[in-house]
Amino acid sequence: MYRYFGFGSNNLPSTMKALRQIDVRPDCVTAAILPNYQLKFYNDAAFVRPTTTTTTTTTTTTNENEKENKSNDSSVVHGVLYTLTDDEFAKVGQTEGVPFGYRWQSVLVYQYKGDGKQAGKDCLSLSSSLSSSNNINNNYTNNNSNNNTDTLVSSSAVKAYTLVETRLRKETPPSPQYLGLIQEGARLWKFDSTYQEQLASIKTKGNGISGILLQVAEKATGTKRTYMIDGYDEDD
């Protein structure tokens, strides 16, 4: 079995089913956050690139927290953690162009249940706190005074594989259609609000066919856009 962290159009499990022909299982998919990386684009190809910024939080003054939080928010990538069979993992690599356009990179991610506010950041804060207490492998309990028990899944880091560039590329803006798929996944999974704001601020260029291709594939396979979205509420 493999853990795969998707962050581009694979934020939508319907992409995995309709385009990559992988049946996602309900207990094998969840929102997750990758610290110390940033989301980058080369046209309509998304990739993550490591940063030198450490993603931690402090409990000092309000102004200091605001400054640090702003820095931290730009040094994380939100995405979806999939648990895949060997064959499914190989299929992702084949359809994503590994090893030509991408290569696999081992990373540590943290699972969480989105609330559209800051559940991902809270998960990292808890992990940092437990790490300093030598309790990094403890799962979250109901001792949090902010009543976040429904948003945090685990404070333990999970080893996963994600896609990074095979060579350093000059960044180029994505099309609005491709970025729109990422934003839609972020909204449905209820990624942190600051991350959704960052996505909304990304400049786009030209036109793309990513959205059309997914729509055609969804129609052909009878796949709904909200397929396997954790906690999705049609009344939202």
CSV table of C-alpha atoms in Angstrom, one decimal:
chain,number,residue,atom,x,y,z
A,1,MET,CA,0.0,0.0,0.0
A,2,TYR,CA,1.1,3.6,-0.7
A,3,ARG,CA,0.1,6.9,0.7
A,4,TYR,CA,-0.2,9.6,-2.0
A,5,PHE,CA,-0.6,13.3,-1.4
A,6,GLY,CA,-2.4,15.0,-4.2
A,7,PHE,CA,-2.5,18.8,-4.3
A,8,GLY,CA,-3.5,19.9,-7.9
A,9,SER,CA,-6.6,18.8,-9.7
A,10,ASN,CA,-6.3,15.5,-7.7
A,11,ASN,CA,-7.8,17.5,-4.8
A,12,LEU,CA,-11.0,16.2,-6.5
A,13,PRO,CA,-11.4,12.5,-6.1
A,14,SER,CA,-13.6,12.6,-9.2
A,15,THR,CA,-10.3,13.3,-11.1
A,16,MET,CA,-8.9,10.1,-9.7
A,17,LYS,CA,-11.9,8.1,-10.7
A,18,ALA,CA,-13.0,9.7,-14.0
A,19,LEU,CA,-9.6,10.4,-15.4
A,20,ARG,CA,-7.2,8.0,-13.7
A,21,GLN,CA,-9.8,5.2,-13.3
A,22,ILE,CA,-9.0,4.6,-9.7
A,23,ASP,CA,-11.9,3.8,-7.3
A,24,VAL,CA,-11.4,5.8,-4.2
A,25,ARG,CA,-12.5,4.1,-1.0
A,26,PRO,CA,-14.2,6.2,1.7
A,27,ASP,CA,-11.8,5.2,4.5
A,28,CYS,CA,-8.8,5.8,2.2
A,29,VAL,CA,-9.1,9.6,1.6
A,30,THR,CA,-8.8,12.6,3.8
A,31,ALA,CA,-7.7,16.2,3.8
A,32,ALA,CA,-4.0,16.7,4.7
A,33,ILE,CA,-1.4,19.5,5.0
A,34,LEU,CA,2.2,19.5,3.9
A,35,PRO,CA,4.5,21.9,5.8
A,36,ASN,CA,7.6,23.7,4.5
A,37,TYR,CA,6.5,23.4,0.9
A,38,GLN,CA,4.9,25.9,-1.6
A,39,LEU,CA,2.5,25.3,-4.5
A,40,LYS,CA,4.0,26.3,-7.8
A,41,PHE,CA,2.8,26.1,-11.4
A,42,TYR,CA,4.3,25.5,-14.8
A,43,ASN,CA,1.3,26.3,-17.1
A,44,ASP,CA,-1.4,23.8,-16.2
A,45,ALA,CA,0.9,21.5,-14.2
A,46,ALA,CA,1.1,22.0,-10.5
A,47,PHE,CA,4.0,20.9,-8.3
A,48,VAL,CA,5.3,21.5,-4.8
A,49,ARG,CA,8.7,23.0,-4.0
A,50,PRO,CA,10.4,22.9,-0.6
A,51,THR,CA,10.9,26.1,1.3
A,52,THR,CA,13.3,27.0,4.1
A,53,THR,CA,10.5,28.4,6.3
A,54,THR,CA,9.7,26.3,9.3
A,55,THR,CA,6.0,26.0,10.0
A,56,THR,CA,5.5,26.4,13.7
A,57,THR,CA,3.3,28.6,15.9
A,58,THR,CA,4.1,30.4,19.1
A,59,THR,CA,2.0,31.5,22.1
A,60,THR,CA,3.5,35.0,22.6
A,61,THR,CA,1.8,38.2,21.9
A,62,THR,CA,-1.1,38.6,19.5
A,63,ASN,CA,0.9,40.8,17.1
A,64,GLU,CA,3.8,38.4,17.0
A,65,ASN,CA,1.4,35.5,16.4
A,66,GLU,CA,-0.2,37.4,13.5
A,67,LYS,CA,3.2,38.0,11.9
A,68,GLU,CA,4.3,34.4,12.2
A,69,ASN,CA,1.0,33.0,11.2
A,70,LYS,CA,1.1,35.0,8.0
A,71,SER,CA,4.5,33.6,7.2
A,72,ASN,CA,3.5,30.1,8.0
A,73,ASP,CA,0.4,30.2,5.8
A,74,SER,CA,2.5,30.7,2.7
A,75,SER,CA,4.8,27.8,3.6
A,76,VAL,CA,2.3,25.0,3.5
A,77,VAL,CA,0.3,23.1,0.9
A,78,HIS,CA,-3.1,21.7,1.5
A,79,GLY,CA,-4.2,18.6,-0.4
A,80,VAL,CA,-5.7,15.2,-0.2
A,81,LEU,CA,-4.1,12.1,1.2
A,82,TYR,CA,-5.0,8.9,-0.6
A,83,THR,CA,-4.2,5.3,0.4
A,84,LEU,CA,-3.6,3.3,-2.8
A,85,THR,CA,-2.8,-0.2,-3.8
A,86,ASP,CA,0.5,-0.9,-5.6
A,87,ASP,CA,-1.4,-0.9,-9.0
A,88,GLU,CA,-3.3,2.3,-8.2
A,89,PHE,CA,-0.1,4.1,-7.2
A,90,ALA,CA,1.6,2.9,-10.4
A,91,LYS,CA,-1.4,4.2,-12.4
A,92,VAL,CA,-1.1,7.7,-10.8
A,93,GLY,CA,2.6,7.8,-11.8
A,94,GLN,CA,1.8,6.7,-15.4
A,95,THR,CA,-1.0,9.2,-15.9
A,96,GLU,CA,1.0,12.0,-14.3
A,97,GLY,CA,4.0,11.5,-16.5
A,98,VAL,CA,6.5,10.1,-14.0
A,99,PRO,CA,9.5,10.1,-14.5
A,100,PHE,CA,9.5,12.7,-17.3
A,101,GLY,CA,7.4,15.6,-16.1
A,102,TYR,CA,7.4,14.6,-12.4
A,103,ARG,CA,9.3,12.5,-9.9
A,104,TRP,CA,8.2,10.9,-6.7
A,105,GLN,CA,9.3,12.6,-3.4
A,106,SER,CA,8.8,11.2,0.1
A,107,VAL,CA,7.3,13.7,2.5
A,108,LEU,CA,5.6,14.0,5.9
A,109,VAL,CA,2.0,15.2,5.9
A,110,TYR,CA,-0.7,15.7,8.6
A,111,GLN,CA,-4.3,14.5,8.2
A,112,TYR,CA,-7.2,16.7,9.3
A,113,LYS,CA,-10.9,17.3,8.8
A,114,GLY,CA,-11.5,20.6,7.2
A,115,ASP,CA,-13.7,23.3,8.7
A,116,GLY,CA,-13.0,26.1,6.3
A,117,LYS,CA,-11.3,28.1,9.0
A,118,GLN,CA,-7.9,26.8,10.3
A,119,ALA,CA,-8.2,23.1,11.1
A,120,GLY,CA,-5.0,22.4,9.1
A,121,LYS,CA,-3.0,25.0,11.0
A,122,ASP,CA,-4.4,23.8,14.3
A,123,CYS,CA,-3.2,20.3,13.4
A,124,LEU,CA,0.3,21.5,12.8
A,125,SER,CA,0.3,23.5,16.0
A,126,LEU,CA,-0.8,20.5,18.0
A,127,SER,CA,1.9,18.4,16.4
A,128,SER,CA,4.6,21.0,17.2
A,129,SER,CA,3.4,21.1,20.8
A,130,LEU,CA,3.4,17.3,21.2
A,131,SER,CA,6.8,17.1,19.5
A,132,SER,CA,8.4,19.4,22.1
A,133,SER,CA,6.9,17.2,24.8
A,134,ASN,CA,8.2,14.0,23.1
A,135,ASN,CA,4.7,12.8,22.4
A,136,ILE,CA,4.7,13.2,18.6
A,137,ASN,CA,2.9,9.8,18.1
A,138,ASN,CA,0.0,10.6,20.3
A,139,ASN,CA,-3.4,11.0,18.7
A,140,TYR,CA,-5.5,14.1,19.5
A,141,THR,CA,-7.8,13.8,22.5
A,142,ASN,CA,-10.7,15.9,23.6
A,143,ASN,CA,-8.6,18.1,25.9
A,144,ASN,CA,-8.6,21.0,23.4
A,145,SER,CA,-10.3,24.0,24.9
A,146,ASN,CA,-11.3,25.3,21.4
A,147,ASN,CA,-13.6,22.4,20.8
A,148,ASN,CA,-11.7,21.3,17.7
A,149,THR,CA,-12.1,17.6,18.2
A,150,ASP,CA,-14.1,17.3,15.0
A,151,THR,CA,-11.5,19.0,12.8
A,152,LEU,CA,-8.3,17.3,13.9
A,153,VAL,CA,-7.8,13.7,12.9
A,154,SER,CA,-4.2,13.0,14.1
A,155,SER,CA,-1.2,14.9,15.3
A,156,SER,CA,1.1,12.2,14.0
A,157,ALA,CA,3.1,12.8,10.8
A,158,VAL,CA,2.2,10.4,8.0
A,159,LYS,CA,4.8,9.4,5.4
A,160,ALA,CA,3.5,9.9,1.9
A,161,TYR,CA,4.7,10.3,-1.7
A,162,THR,CA,4.0,13.4,-3.7
A,163,LEU,CA,5.0,14.8,-7.1
A,164,VAL,CA,7.8,17.3,-7.5
A,165,GLU,CA,9.4,18.7,-10.6
A,166,THR,CA,12.1,16.6,-12.3
A,167,ARG,CA,14.2,19.8,-13.0
A,168,LEU,CA,14.0,23.4,-11.8
A,169,ARG,CA,11.5,25.2,-14.0
A,170,LYS,CA,10.6,28.8,-14.5
A,171,GLU,CA,7.2,29.3,-13.0
A,172,THR,CA,4.4,30.2,-15.4
A,173,PRO,CA,0.7,31.0,-14.5
A,174,PRO,CA,-1.9,28.4,-14.7
A,175,SER,CA,-5.1,28.8,-16.7
A,176,PRO,CA,-8.2,30.0,-14.8
A,177,GLN,CA,-9.8,26.6,-15.7
A,178,TYR,CA,-7.1,24.6,-14.1
A,179,LEU,CA,-6.8,26.8,-11.0
A,180,GLY,CA,-10.6,26.6,-10.7
A,181,LEU,CA,-10.4,22.8,-10.2
A,182,ILE,CA,-7.9,23.2,-7.4
A,183,GLN,CA,-10.1,25.9,-5.8
A,184,GLU,CA,-13.2,23.8,-6.1
A,185,GLY,CA,-11.4,20.9,-4.4
A,186,ALA,CA,-10.2,23.3,-1.6
A,187,ARG,CA,-13.8,24.6,-1.1
A,188,LEU,CA,-15.4,21.1,-1.0
A,189,TRP,CA,-12.7,19.7,1.4
A,190,LYS,CA,-13.0,22.9,3.5
A,191,PHE,CA,-9.3,23.7,3.4
A,192,ASP,CA,-8.1,26.5,5.7
A,193,SER,CA,-9.5,29.9,4.7
A,194,THR,CA,-6.1,31.5,4.4
A,195,TYR,CA,-5.0,28.8,1.9
A,196,GLN,CA,-8.2,29.4,-0.1
A,197,GLU,CA,-7.4,33.1,-0.1
A,198,GLN,CA,-3.9,32.4,-1.4
A,199,LEU,CA,-5.4,30.3,-4.3
A,200,ALA,CA,-7.8,33.1,-5.1
A,201,SER,CA,-4.9,35.5,-5.4
A,202,ILE,CA,-2.9,33.5,-7.9
A,203,LYS,CA,-2.6,35.2,-11.3
A,204,THR,CA,-3.9,33.2,-14.3
A,205,LYS,CA,-3.2,33.3,-18.0
A,206,GLY,CA,-4.7,32.0,-21.2
A,207,ASN,CA,-7.3,29.3,-21.5
A,208,GLY,CA,-7.1,25.6,-20.6
A,209,ILE,CA,-9.0,22.4,-21.3
A,210,SER,CA,-8.5,20.8,-17.9
A,211,GLY,CA,-12.1,21.6,-16.7
A,212,ILE,CA,-13.6,20.4,-20.0
A,213,LEU,CA,-11.7,17.2,-20.0
A,214,LEU,CA,-12.8,16.4,-16.4
A,215,GLN,CA,-16.4,17.2,-17.2
A,216,VAL,CA,-16.4,14.9,-20.2
A,217,ALA,CA,-14.7,12.1,-18.2
A,218,GLU,CA,-17.2,12.5,-15.3
A,219,LYS,CA,-20.1,12.3,-17.7
A,220,ALA,CA,-18.7,9.2,-19.4
A,221,THR,CA,-18.1,7.4,-16.2
A,222,GLY,CA,-21.2,8.7,-14.3
A,223,THR,CA,-19.0,10.3,-11.6
A,224,LYS,CA,-20.3,13.2,-9.6
A,225,ARG,CA,-17.9,16.1,-8.9
A,226,THR,CA,-18.5,15.6,-5.1
A,227,TYR,CA,-17.5,11.9,-5.3
A,228,MET,CA,-15.9,10.8,-2.0
A,229,ILE,CA,-15.6,14.4,-0.6
A,230,ASP,CA,-15.4,14.0,3.2
A,231,GLY,CA,-18.0,15.8,5.1
A,232,TYR,CA,-19.6,17.4,2.0
A,233,ASP,CA,-23.0,18.8,2.7
A,234,GLU,CA,-25.2,19.7,-0.3
A,235,ASP,CA,-26.9,22.2,1.9
A,236,ASP,CA,-23.7,24.2,2.4
